[in-house]
Amino acid sequence: MDDNNNFMDKNTILAIALSILFFVGWQYYVSKKYPEAQEPKKEQVAKANNKAAIQEKEDSTEATRSEVEKNSQKSVENSVNQSEHLFDIDNENFQASLSSKGMSLKQVVLKNYSDRDENNIRFHNHTKDIGNFATLYNNEPVYFSVEKKAKDHFVGRAQVGEQTIQKEIRINPQNYTLDVSVVTVSGNPLPAEKLETQLSNKVLKIKTSMFTPAYEGTEFFTITDGSEERERIDIDTKYSESFKKTTMSSVGTQYFAIALRDESDLMPQSRVYFDPSEEVAYASLFHETLGQGGKTNIQYKGFIGPKQYDILKTLGPQFVELIDYGMFSILSKPILRMLKWLYGLLSNWGLAIILLTVFIRMLLLPINISSYKSMKKMQKIQPQLKAIKEKYKDDPQRVNQETMALMKQEKANPIGGCLPMLLQLPVFLALYSVLGQSVELYKSPFIFWIQDLSYQDPFFVLPVAVGALYFVQMSLSPTPMDPAQAKVMKFIPLLFCFFMITVPSGLTLYFFVNTVFGIGQQFIFQREKRKAAA
């Protein structure tokens, strides 16, 4: 074969080798002479390498986080799927079951109190099957492994993700309280979700109207940021409200309540909720800042029982506020103490109410006498006042001047007749609150047909009697000069009678005795008037 026709002859190979040698040499020369020209390329390579490393690390972290969340979710799911275990609680005041589901109290029965149908008072939840003082995480009950340390002492542990939670409950049956603590004992801090303690109570189905108001019902009571929020539940209306910086949350009836007072360093938030379709009212305290690091330590004092003043007073002033004494609570408390003292002497709450009413009327008697004298003087100058109005009917300013001069001359005070009523009003409202809100009178018998002073008169005897006596009292009072006013006054006893139908019979008894005392006072004043006229 001819070498001139061969592509890979020795000259071609030599040319290729020299070209490669020249290219490598040139690159070496340029890198030595201009080293800065190669830095961007190196930087890009380094950045590319770093980016790849970072991406690889992020992928690894994300995989780890995903695995942790998966394990956490799996742990929570495992907890939720655990079976429920119950522990019996039985002491001198109530029976209950302690459930591992939320480590809550279920089916609490007050042994010493019954409802109108003679069934023991119960605190239970018909819809979600979660007991009271239940611990919830992210709106789901936490399942605990519970150990009974003593008769009324329980300790439970639960796993939420990587976090172990310990809950401890100590029950004090004498004052219907529970000391509750929820503490994280190991693992990472809980994520920033809600760790919640829930209360619930069945709502009383009592309807009301303008003429037949209901004095029993269910209400929410919350102490938040130093103020008190009390909301009566309407059984036909949905209600939901949230509060910040809450120290107490409660749901209860007129005489019984379940409440939770926070005693932690970190003040919780709260929420109250009612849906007419469920017929159960819910209240809860919860913390949402648990993911900031450190251990979680939550302390509560729970109460579940009758709203008895002496018991609540030993627990602190916040528990006393569960009783709605109204704006004149400063008078209600001494009135209650006196009523209890009288009951200690007579062993009958009805007789104690009668004596208390007589005592209050006697205390106010001097003021009533002064009022009667003032009214008598005003009646005496009525013809002169009428003459002044006729004489200066075109000059209202002169009428006022002459009227004031006449009253000053005769030492008559138009306000004097209203003074006893103004002074009696705070006492009346305070006594009204005591008789209507005190569980001490709950299902307490009086005589004959009245076997429950906290409930309405079953045969309406006292309301009708009060209306009739009120009519007699008005007949003995001076007739108003205005005919229209006189006609309106005739309907007041009838309206008062309707109003008294649903009032607890203890209150009706007070009105009855008070009216009888007022009629007797009117007779005495009328007799003195007739003697003076003779």
Short mmCIF file of C-alpha atoms in Angstrom, two decimals:
data_model
loop_
_atom_site.label_atom_id
_atom_site.label_comp_id
_atom_site.label_asym_id
_atom_site.label_seq_id
_atom_site.Cartn_x
_atom_site.Cartn_y
_atom_site.Cartn_z
CA MET A 1 0.00 0.00 0.00
CA ASP A 2 1.28 3.54 -0.84
CA ASP A 3 2.16 5.64 2.26
CA ASN A 4 0.99 8.87 0.57
CA ASN A 5 -2.58 7.56 0.59
CA ASN A 6 -2.52 6.58 4.32
CA PHE A 7 -4.22 9.21 6.63
CA MET A 8 -2.39 8.11 9.75
CA ASP A 9 1.17 8.51 8.41
CA LYS A 10 3.98 9.62 10.65
CA ASN A 11 3.72 13.27 9.59
CA THR A 12 0.06 13.45 10.62
CA ILE A 13 0.75 11.85 13.98
CA LEU A 14 3.61 14.26 14.59
CA ALA A 15 1.34 17.25 13.75
CA ILE A 16 -1.34 16.07 16.20
CA ALA A 17 1.18 15.53 19.00
CA LEU A 18 2.70 18.99 18.46
CA SER A 19 -0.80 20.58 18.51
CA ILE A 20 -1.68 18.89 21.83
CA LEU A 21 1.66 19.87 23.30
CA PHE A 22 1.14 23.45 22.17
CA PHE A 23 -2.39 23.63 23.65
CA VAL A 24 -1.28 22.25 27.03
CA GLY A 25 1.72 24.51 27.07
CA TRP A 26 -0.37 27.53 26.22
CA GLN A 27 -2.82 26.79 28.98
CA TYR A 28 0.04 26.39 31.43
CA TYR A 29 1.58 29.66 30.27
CA VAL A 30 -1.69 31.60 30.56
CA SER A 31 -2.44 30.23 34.02
CA LYS A 32 0.97 31.32 35.24
CA LYS A 33 0.88 34.74 33.59
CA TYR A 34 -2.83 35.55 34.34
CA PRO A 35 -3.84 33.56 37.44
CA GLU A 36 -6.87 35.86 38.22
CA ALA A 37 -8.50 34.84 34.96
CA GLN A 38 -8.98 31.31 36.32
CA GLU A 39 -10.58 32.32 39.70
CA PRO A 40 -14.20 32.76 38.49
CA LYS A 41 -14.11 29.31 37.03
CA LYS A 42 -12.83 27.85 40.29
CA GLU A 43 -15.42 29.85 42.22
CA GLN A 44 -18.21 28.57 40.06
CA VAL A 45 -17.01 25.04 40.52
CA ALA A 46 -16.77 25.57 44.29
CA LYS A 47 -20.22 27.15 44.41
CA ALA A 48 -21.63 24.32 42.39
CA ASN A 49 -20.02 21.85 44.75
CA ASN A 50 -21.28 23.77 47.82
CA LYS A 51 -24.78 24.02 46.40
CA ALA A 52 -24.80 20.31 45.78
CA ALA A 53 -23.62 19.71 49.35
CA ILE A 54 -26.24 22.09 50.81
CA GLN A 55 -28.99 20.53 48.74
CA GLU A 56 -27.86 17.12 49.87
CA LYS A 57 -27.92 18.32 53.51
CA GLU A 58 -31.37 19.90 53.11
CA ASP A 59 -32.67 16.75 51.53
CA SER A 60 -31.24 14.80 54.44
CA THR A 61 -32.75 17.25 56.99
CA GLU A 62 -36.11 17.21 55.26
CA ALA A 63 -36.01 13.45 55.22
CA THR A 64 -35.17 13.46 58.93
CA ARG A 65 -37.92 15.99 59.71
CA SER A 66 -40.37 14.03 57.65
CA GLU A 67 -39.38 10.91 59.51
CA VAL A 68 -39.76 12.68 62.88
CA GLU A 69 -43.15 14.05 61.93
CA LYS A 70 -44.13 10.65 60.64
CA ASN A 71 -43.00 9.06 63.89
CA SER A 72 -44.73 11.82 65.89
CA GLN A 73 -47.94 11.42 63.95
CA LYS A 74 -47.63 7.68 64.28
CA SER A 75 -47.12 8.08 68.03
CA VAL A 76 -50.19 10.30 68.32
CA GLU A 77 -52.21 7.93 66.19
CA ASN A 78 -51.04 5.03 68.32
CA SER A 79 -52.11 6.97 71.43
CA VAL A 80 -55.53 7.74 69.96
CA ASN A 81 -56.06 4.11 69.05
CA GLN A 82 -55.30 2.87 72.53
CA SER A 83 -58.11 1.28 74.46
CA GLU A 84 -59.79 3.14 77.31
CA HIS A 85 -59.30 2.01 80.90
CA LEU A 86 -61.49 3.13 83.80
CA PHE A 87 -60.73 3.47 87.52
CA ASP A 88 -63.55 3.73 90.06
CA ILE A 89 -63.65 6.69 92.47
CA ASP A 90 -65.98 6.51 95.45
CA ASN A 91 -65.87 8.81 98.47
CA GLU A 92 -68.27 10.47 100.89
CA ASN A 93 -69.38 13.20 98.46
CA PHE A 94 -69.25 11.85 94.92
CA GLN A 95 -68.74 8.85 92.69
CA ALA A 96 -66.92 8.96 89.36
CA SER A 97 -64.81 7.03 86.89
CA LEU A 98 -61.31 8.15 85.98
CA SER A 99 -60.63 7.40 82.32
CA SER A 100 -57.26 6.90 80.66
CA LYS A 101 -58.73 8.84 77.72
CA GLY A 102 -57.48 12.34 78.52
CA MET A 103 -57.09 11.17 82.14
CA SER A 104 -60.50 12.68 82.83
CA LEU A 105 -63.38 12.25 85.26
CA LYS A 106 -66.45 10.67 83.71
CA GLN A 107 -69.98 10.29 85.03
CA VAL A 108 -69.44 12.31 88.20
CA VAL A 109 -72.37 11.78 90.58
CA LEU A 110 -72.95 13.98 93.62
CA LYS A 111 -74.17 11.63 96.33
CA ASN A 112 -75.81 14.22 98.59
CA TYR A 113 -77.73 16.20 95.94
CA SER A 114 -80.54 15.21 93.60
CA ASP A 115 -82.53 17.01 90.92
CA ARG A 116 -86.27 17.71 90.86
CA ASP A 117 -86.93 14.14 89.68
CA GLU A 118 -84.95 12.70 92.62
CA ASN A 119 -82.04 11.62 90.41
CA ASN A 120 -78.54 12.37 91.70
CA ILE A 121 -76.88 15.44 90.19
CA ARG A 122 -74.51 14.35 87.41
CA PHE A 123 -71.74 16.01 85.44
CA HIS A 124 -71.31 14.17 82.17
CA ASN A 125 -70.97 14.57 78.43
CA HIS A 126 -73.39 12.76 76.13
CA THR A 127 -71.85 13.61 72.77
CA LYS A 128 -68.04 13.33 72.61
CA ASP A 129 -67.56 10.77 75.38
CA ILE A 130 -64.73 12.83 76.86
CA GLY A 131 -64.83 13.41 80.61
CA ASN A 132 -64.18 16.55 82.60
CA PHE A 133 -60.66 17.86 83.30
CA ALA A 134 -59.60 15.96 80.17
CA THR A 135 -56.17 16.73 78.66
CA LEU A 136 -56.31 17.30 74.91
CA TYR A 137 -53.45 17.88 72.46
CA ASN A 138 -54.33 19.55 69.18
CA ASN A 139 -58.04 18.95 69.93
CA GLU A 140 -57.57 15.20 70.41
CA PRO A 141 -57.62 13.41 73.79
CA VAL A 142 -54.26 12.18 75.02
CA TYR A 143 -54.29 8.59 76.24
CA PHE A 144 -52.45 7.97 79.51
CA SER A 145 -51.08 4.91 81.19
CA VAL A 146 -52.59 5.47 84.64
CA GLU A 147 -51.36 4.23 88.00
CA LYS A 148 -53.42 4.51 91.17
CA LYS A 149 -51.05 5.68 93.92
CA ALA A 150 -53.68 5.95 96.67
CA LYS A 151 -57.44 6.08 97.06
CA ASP A 152 -57.76 9.56 95.53
CA HIS A 153 -54.31 9.95 93.97
CA PHE A 154 -53.58 9.04 90.33
CA VAL A 155 -50.50 9.48 88.13
CA GLY A 156 -50.47 8.95 84.37
CA ARG A 157 -47.90 9.05 81.55
CA ALA A 158 -48.47 9.57 77.85
CA GLN A 159 -46.29 9.83 74.76
CA VAL A 160 -46.92 12.67 72.29
CA GLY A 161 -44.35 12.48 69.53
CA GLU A 162 -40.93 12.56 71.22
CA GLN A 163 -42.38 14.14 74.34
CA THR A 164 -43.42 12.29 77.50
CA ILE A 165 -46.21 13.95 79.48
CA GLN A 166 -46.98 13.20 83.11
CA LYS A 167 -50.34 14.10 84.61
CA GLU A 168 -51.15 13.91 88.31
CA ILE A 169 -54.56 14.23 89.97
CA ARG A 170 -55.17 14.49 93.72
CA ILE A 171 -58.83 14.50 94.76
CA ASN A 172 -60.01 16.22 97.93
CA PRO A 173 -63.57 14.93 98.48
CA GLN A 174 -64.26 17.18 101.49
CA ASN A 175 -64.36 20.36 99.39
CA TYR A 176 -65.07 18.81 95.95
CA THR A 177 -61.69 19.85 94.52
CA LEU A 178 -58.92 18.35 92.42
CA ASP A 179 -55.30 19.42 92.25
CA VAL A 180 -54.16 18.79 88.68
CA SER A 181 -50.66 19.06 87.22
CA VAL A 182 -49.53 18.40 83.63
CA VAL A 183 -45.74 18.28 83.23
CA THR A 184 -43.42 17.37 80.35
CA VAL A 185 -40.75 15.06 81.77
CA SER A 186 -38.54 14.08 78.81
CA GLY A 187 -37.91 14.57 75.11
CA ASN A 188 -38.02 17.74 73.03
CA PRO A 189 -40.49 20.53 73.86
CA LEU A 190 -43.98 20.10 72.46
CA PRO A 191 -44.69 21.83 69.15
CA ALA A 192 -46.64 25.09 69.24
CA GLU A 193 -50.02 23.43 69.37
CA LYS A 194 -52.78 23.60 71.97
CA LEU A 195 -52.39 21.59 75.18
CA GLU A 196 -55.90 21.89 76.54
CA THR A 197 -57.95 21.03 79.63
CA GLN A 198 -61.66 20.70 78.89
CA LEU A 199 -64.81 21.01 81.00
CA SER A 200 -68.36 20.20 79.94
CA ASN A 201 -71.85 20.07 81.36
CA LYS A 202 -75.30 19.25 80.06
CA VAL A 203 -77.43 22.37 79.54
CA LEU A 204 -80.74 22.71 81.39
CA LYS A 205 -83.63 22.97 78.92
CA ILE A 206 -85.62 25.78 80.53
CA LYS A 207 -87.41 28.37 78.42
CA THR A 208 -88.30 31.84 79.63
CA SER A 209 -90.58 34.72 78.73
CA MET A 210 -91.22 38.26 79.91
CA PHE A 211 -93.93 37.23 82.38
CA THR A 212 -92.49 33.84 83.36
CA PRO A 213 -88.73 34.33 83.75
CA ALA A 214 -86.61 31.27 84.46
CA TYR A 215 -84.46 31.41 87.57
CA GLU A 216 -82.59 28.23 86.78
CA GLY A 217 -80.39 27.73 83.75
CA THR A 218 -76.83 27.11 82.59
CA GLU A 219 -74.14 29.77 82.35
CA PHE A 220 -70.51 30.31 81.45
CA PHE A 221 -68.33 32.17 83.95
CA THR A 222 -64.83 33.36 83.05
CA ILE A 223 -62.31 35.51 84.89
CA THR A 224 -60.10 37.02 82.20
CA ASP A 225 -57.52 39.77 82.42
CA GLY A 226 -58.91 40.93 85.77
CA SER A 227 -62.55 41.16 84.66
CA GLU A 228 -65.50 38.80 85.06
CA GLU A 229 -67.55 37.55 82.12
CA ARG A 230 -70.85 35.82 82.87
CA GLU A 231 -73.05 34.58 80.03
CA ARG A 232 -76.43 32.89 80.50
CA ILE A 233 -76.90 30.20 77.83
CA ASP A 234 -79.90 30.47 75.54
CA ILE A 235 -80.86 26.90 74.67
CA ASP A 236 -81.83 27.94 71.11
CA THR A 237 -78.75 30.03 70.28
CA LYS A 238 -75.25 28.95 69.36
CA TYR A 239 -72.53 30.68 71.38
CA SER A 240 -68.75 30.75 71.13
CA GLU A 241 -66.26 33.14 72.70
CA SER A 242 -62.50 33.17 73.31
CA PHE A 243 -60.58 34.98 76.02
CA LYS A 244 -56.94 35.79 76.72
CA LYS A 245 -55.12 35.80 80.06
CA THR A 246 -57.70 33.60 81.77
CA THR A 247 -57.41 32.61 85.42
CA MET A 248 -60.71 30.77 85.76
CA SER A 249 -63.22 29.10 83.48
CA SER A 250 -66.47 27.49 84.54
CA VAL A 251 -69.73 26.09 83.25
CA GLY A 252 -72.57 25.45 85.65
CA THR A 253 -76.14 25.90 86.76
CA GLN A 254 -77.69 28.11 89.40
CA TYR A 255 -76.64 25.81 92.23
CA PHE A 256 -73.88 23.55 90.86
CA ALA A 257 -70.74 24.19 88.84
CA ILE A 258 -67.61 22.68 87.40
CA ALA A 259 -64.69 25.10 87.38
CA LEU A 260 -60.97 25.26 86.71
CA ARG A 261 -58.60 27.86 88.16
CA ASP A 262 -55.16 28.18 86.58
CA GLU A 263 -52.21 28.24 88.97
CA SER A 264 -49.40 28.11 86.38
CA ASP A 265 -46.67 30.65 85.73
CA LEU A 266 -47.80 30.96 82.11
CA MET A 267 -51.35 32.34 81.95
CA PRO A 268 -53.53 30.38 79.52
CA GLN A 269 -56.23 31.35 77.08
CA SER A 270 -59.76 30.00 77.20
CA ARG A 271 -62.77 29.26 75.06
CA VAL A 272 -66.44 28.63 75.82
CA TYR A 273 -68.73 26.97 73.32
CA PHE A 274 -72.33 25.84 73.04
CA ASP A 275 -74.21 24.33 70.12
CA PRO A 276 -77.97 23.73 70.57
CA SER A 277 -77.71 20.53 68.54
CA GLU A 278 -75.33 18.98 71.13
CA GLU A 279 -77.12 20.17 74.29
CA VAL A 280 -73.74 20.31 76.06
CA ALA A 281 -71.77 23.40 77.04
CA TYR A 282 -67.96 23.31 76.86
CA ALA A 283 -65.31 25.43 78.54
CA SER A 284 -61.56 24.96 78.25
CA LEU A 285 -58.20 26.43 79.23
CA PHE A 286 -55.27 25.97 76.85
CA HIS A 287 -51.66 26.99 76.20
CA GLU A 288 -50.39 27.69 72.67
CA THR A 289 -46.76 28.72 73.33
CA LEU A 290 -45.33 25.33 74.16
CA GLY A 291 -42.82 25.25 71.30
CA GLN A 292 -40.54 27.94 72.72
CA GLY A 293 -38.30 25.49 74.51
CA GLY A 294 -37.93 24.38 78.09
CA LYS A 295 -40.18 22.15 80.18
CA THR A 296 -43.92 22.61 80.32
CA ASN A 297 -45.42 22.81 83.81
CA ILE A 298 -49.17 23.43 84.08
CA GLN A 299 -50.99 23.57 87.41
CA TYR A 300 -54.77 23.73 87.92
CA LYS A 301 -57.25 23.55 90.78
CA GLY A 302 -60.54 22.00 89.74
CA PHE A 303 -63.92 22.16 91.44
CA ILE A 304 -66.97 20.02 90.74
CA GLY A 305 -69.84 20.28 93.17
CA PRO A 306 -72.44 22.53 94.85
CA LYS A 307 -71.90 26.31 94.91
CA GLN A 308 -71.93 26.42 98.69
CA TYR A 309 -70.56 29.68 100.04
CA ASP A 310 -68.64 28.25 103.02
CA ILE A 311 -66.84 25.72 100.82
CA LEU A 312 -66.03 28.17 98.04
CA LYS A 313 -64.74 30.73 100.53
CA THR A 314 -62.03 28.31 101.69
CA LEU A 315 -60.87 27.92 98.07
CA GLY A 316 -60.36 31.64 97.49
CA PRO A 317 -62.31 34.73 96.37
CA GLN A 318 -62.35 33.68 92.72
CA PHE A 319 -64.34 30.54 93.52
CA VAL A 320 -66.80 32.61 95.61
CA GLU A 321 -67.58 34.61 92.46
CA LEU A 322 -69.14 31.48 90.98
CA ILE A 323 -72.22 32.51 92.98
CA ASP A 324 -73.98 35.37 91.22
CA TYR A 325 -74.85 37.71 94.09
CA GLY A 326 -75.23 40.65 91.72
CA MET A 327 -74.15 44.25 92.26
CA PHE A 328 -75.08 44.24 95.97
CA SER A 329 -72.93 41.29 96.96
CA ILE A 330 -71.48 43.35 99.81
CA LEU A 331 -74.93 43.11 101.46
CA SER A 332 -75.74 39.60 100.25
CA LYS A 333 -72.96 37.91 102.19
CA PRO A 334 -73.90 39.24 105.67
CA ILE A 335 -77.57 38.51 104.91
CA LEU A 336 -76.64 34.92 104.08
CA ARG A 337 -74.64 34.61 107.30
CA MET A 338 -77.60 35.87 109.33
CA LEU A 339 -79.98 33.56 107.49
CA LYS A 340 -77.73 30.59 108.29
CA TRP A 341 -77.51 31.66 111.92
CA LEU A 342 -81.32 31.75 112.17
CA TYR A 343 -81.50 28.35 110.51
CA GLY A 344 -79.11 27.02 113.14
CA LEU A 345 -81.63 28.12 115.80
CA LEU A 346 -84.84 27.05 114.06
CA SER A 347 -83.75 24.13 111.82
CA ASN A 348 -86.17 25.36 109.14
CA TRP A 349 -85.18 27.64 106.28
CA GLY A 350 -88.75 28.90 105.82
CA LEU A 351 -88.97 30.09 109.43
CA ALA A 352 -85.50 31.62 109.06
CA ILE A 353 -86.72 33.61 106.03
CA ILE A 354 -89.77 34.84 107.96
CA LEU A 355 -87.70 36.04 110.92
CA LEU A 356 -85.12 37.64 108.66
CA THR A 357 -87.87 39.54 106.79
CA VAL A 358 -89.39 40.80 110.07
CA PHE A 359 -85.94 41.83 111.32
CA ILE A 360 -85.23 43.85 108.17
CA ARG A 361 -88.66 45.54 108.35
CA MET A 362 -88.09 46.44 112.01
CA LEU A 363 -84.68 47.81 111.13
CA LEU A 364 -86.23 50.07 108.51
CA LEU A 365 -89.27 51.01 110.63
CA PRO A 366 -87.92 54.41 111.80
CA ILE A 367 -87.33 55.40 108.19
CA ASN A 368 -90.84 54.27 107.26
CA ILE A 369 -92.33 56.35 110.09
CA SER A 370 -90.38 59.39 108.90
CA SER A 371 -91.61 58.73 105.38
CA TYR A 372 -95.21 58.50 106.57
CA LYS A 373 -94.94 61.86 108.33
CA SER A 374 -93.46 63.42 105.23
CA MET A 375 -96.30 62.03 103.08
CA LYS A 376 -98.83 63.28 105.63
CA LYS A 377 -97.46 66.81 105.38
CA MET A 378 -97.53 66.66 101.59
CA GLN A 379 -101.21 65.58 101.70
CA LYS A 380 -102.00 68.46 104.03
CA ILE A 381 -100.69 71.11 101.61
CA GLN A 382 -102.22 69.53 98.49
CA PRO A 383 -105.12 72.09 98.34
CA GLN A 384 -102.65 74.97 98.63
CA LEU A 385 -100.43 73.49 95.92
CA LYS A 386 -103.46 73.15 93.67
CA ALA A 387 -104.40 76.77 94.32
CA ILE A 388 -100.86 77.93 93.41
CA LYS A 389 -101.03 76.06 90.10
CA GLU A 390 -104.38 77.63 89.28
CA LYS A 391 -103.28 81.13 90.27
CA TYR A 392 -100.00 81.12 88.32
CA LYS A 393 -100.91 78.67 85.55
CA ASP A 394 -99.40 80.98 82.91
CA ASP A 395 -96.13 81.40 84.78
CA PRO A 396 -94.38 78.04 85.44
CA GLN A 397 -91.36 79.71 87.01
CA ARG A 398 -93.58 81.47 89.56
CA VAL A 399 -95.37 78.18 90.29
CA ASN A 400 -92.03 76.57 91.19
CA GLN A 401 -91.01 79.48 93.38
CA GLU A 402 -94.30 79.54 95.32
CA THR A 403 -94.31 75.74 95.67
CA MET A 404 -90.79 75.69 97.14
CA ALA A 405 -91.64 78.51 99.52
CA LEU A 406 -94.76 76.68 100.75
CA MET A 407 -92.88 73.42 101.31
CA LYS A 408 -90.18 75.26 103.23
CA GLN A 409 -92.78 76.97 105.39
CA GLU A 410 -94.63 73.72 106.17
CA LYS A 411 -91.38 71.66 106.42
CA ALA A 412 -92.68 69.20 103.84
CA ASN A 413 -90.24 67.13 101.76
CA PRO A 414 -91.58 65.38 98.62
CA ILE A 415 -88.51 63.12 98.51
CA GLY A 416 -89.14 61.92 102.07
CA GLY A 417 -91.90 59.58 100.90
CA CYS A 418 -89.55 57.87 98.43
CA LEU A 419 -86.60 57.60 100.80
CA PRO A 420 -87.61 54.28 102.44
CA MET A 421 -88.05 52.66 99.06
CA LEU A 422 -84.64 53.90 97.90
CA LEU A 423 -83.02 52.53 101.07
CA GLN A 424 -84.93 49.24 100.91
CA LEU A 425 -84.05 48.60 97.26
CA PRO A 426 -80.38 47.51 97.82
CA VAL A 427 -81.46 45.32 100.77
CA PHE A 428 -84.29 43.84 98.71
CA LEU A 429 -82.04 43.05 95.75
CA ALA A 430 -79.36 41.56 98.00
CA LEU A 431 -81.91 39.35 99.77
CA TYR A 432 -83.42 38.47 96.40
CA SER A 433 -80.00 37.21 95.23
CA VAL A 434 -79.37 35.27 98.44
CA LEU A 435 -82.70 33.45 98.35
CA GLY A 436 -82.49 32.80 94.61
CA GLN A 437 -78.83 31.72 94.38
CA SER A 438 -78.02 29.87 97.61
CA VAL A 439 -77.68 26.12 97.28
CA GLU A 440 -78.27 25.92 101.03
CA LEU A 441 -82.00 26.38 100.26
CA TYR A 442 -81.92 23.87 97.41
CA LYS A 443 -84.78 21.36 97.89
CA SER A 444 -85.28 22.54 101.49
CA PRO A 445 -88.84 21.96 102.77
CA PHE A 446 -90.95 24.52 104.62
CA ILE A 447 -94.48 23.37 105.56
CA PHE A 448 -97.37 21.51 103.97
CA TRP A 449 -97.27 21.81 100.17
CA ILE A 450 -94.00 23.74 99.99
CA GLN A 451 -91.33 21.04 100.01
CA ASP A 452 -88.68 22.95 98.06
CA LEU A 453 -87.95 26.60 98.84
CA SER A 454 -85.68 26.87 95.78
CA TYR A 455 -88.51 25.93 93.40
CA GLN A 456 -91.77 27.64 92.47
CA ASP A 457 -94.93 27.11 94.47
CA PRO A 458 -96.46 23.98 92.85
CA PHE A 459 -100.05 25.13 93.51
CA PHE A 460 -99.45 28.92 93.12
CA VAL A 461 -100.93 29.58 96.56
CA LEU A 462 -98.27 32.06 97.66
CA PRO A 463 -98.16 34.03 94.34
CA VAL A 464 -101.96 34.51 94.40
CA ALA A 465 -101.86 35.45 98.10
CA VAL A 466 -99.08 37.97 97.46
CA GLY A 467 -101.08 39.54 94.59
CA ALA A 468 -104.20 39.83 96.78
CA LEU A 469 -102.27 41.32 99.71
CA TYR A 470 -100.52 43.75 97.40
CA PHE A 471 -103.94 44.92 96.16
CA VAL A 472 -105.09 45.46 99.75
CA GLN A 473 -101.94 47.42 100.54
CA MET A 474 -102.45 49.68 97.54
CA SER A 475 -106.07 50.26 98.60
CA LEU A 476 -104.86 51.52 101.96
CA SER A 477 -102.37 53.88 100.34
CA PRO A 478 -103.40 57.42 99.31
CA THR A 479 -105.13 57.51 95.91
CA PRO A 480 -103.06 59.25 93.23
CA MET A 481 -104.46 62.56 92.03
CA ASP A 482 -103.94 61.62 88.40
CA PRO A 483 -106.86 59.37 87.22
CA ALA A 484 -104.71 57.70 84.53
CA GLN A 485 -102.09 56.84 87.14
CA ALA A 486 -104.80 55.44 89.43
CA LYS A 487 -106.02 53.08 86.66
CA VAL A 488 -102.49 51.84 85.95
CA MET A 489 -101.90 51.16 89.63
CA LYS A 490 -104.89 48.78 89.69
CA PHE A 491 -103.16 46.44 87.23
CA ILE A 492 -99.89 46.26 89.17
CA PRO A 493 -101.04 43.51 91.61
CA LEU A 494 -102.12 41.33 88.67
CA LEU A 495 -98.78 41.77 86.91
CA PHE A 496 -96.98 41.14 90.16
CA CYS A 497 -98.94 37.90 90.61
CA PHE A 498 -97.87 36.67 87.15
CA PHE A 499 -94.29 37.61 87.90
CA MET A 500 -94.29 35.58 91.12
CA ILE A 501 -95.47 32.35 89.47
CA THR A 502 -91.99 31.12 88.52
CA VAL A 503 -90.14 32.73 91.42
CA PRO A 504 -88.67 30.24 93.95
CA SER A 505 -91.11 29.81 96.82
CA GLY A 506 -88.48 31.07 99.28
CA LEU A 507 -88.59 34.45 97.53
CA THR A 508 -92.40 34.36 97.35
CA LEU A 509 -92.47 33.68 101.10
CA TYR A 510 -90.33 36.77 101.65
CA PHE A 511 -92.71 38.91 99.55
CA PHE A 512 -95.70 37.48 101.44
CA VAL A 513 -94.29 38.28 104.88
CA ASN A 514 -93.03 41.67 103.73
CA THR A 515 -96.46 42.62 102.36
CA VAL A 516 -98.26 41.44 105.51
CA PHE A 517 -95.89 43.56 107.58
CA GLY A 518 -96.51 46.53 105.27
CA ILE A 519 -100.30 46.20 105.61
CA GLY A 520 -100.01 46.08 109.39
CA GLN A 521 -97.88 49.20 109.28
CA GLN A 522 -100.50 50.93 107.10
CA PHE A 523 -103.27 50.06 109.61
CA ILE A 524 -101.24 51.56 112.44
CA PHE A 525 -100.62 54.76 110.50
CA GLN A 526 -104.28 55.02 109.50
CA ARG A 527 -105.38 54.59 113.13
CA GLU A 528 -103.04 57.35 114.25
CA LYS A 529 -104.41 59.55 111.48
CA ARG A 530 -108.00 58.98 112.64
CA LYS A 531 -107.02 59.75 116.25
CA ALA A 532 -105.33 62.97 115.15
CA ALA A 533 -108.38 63.99 113.16
CA ALA A 534 -110.69 63.30 116.15
#
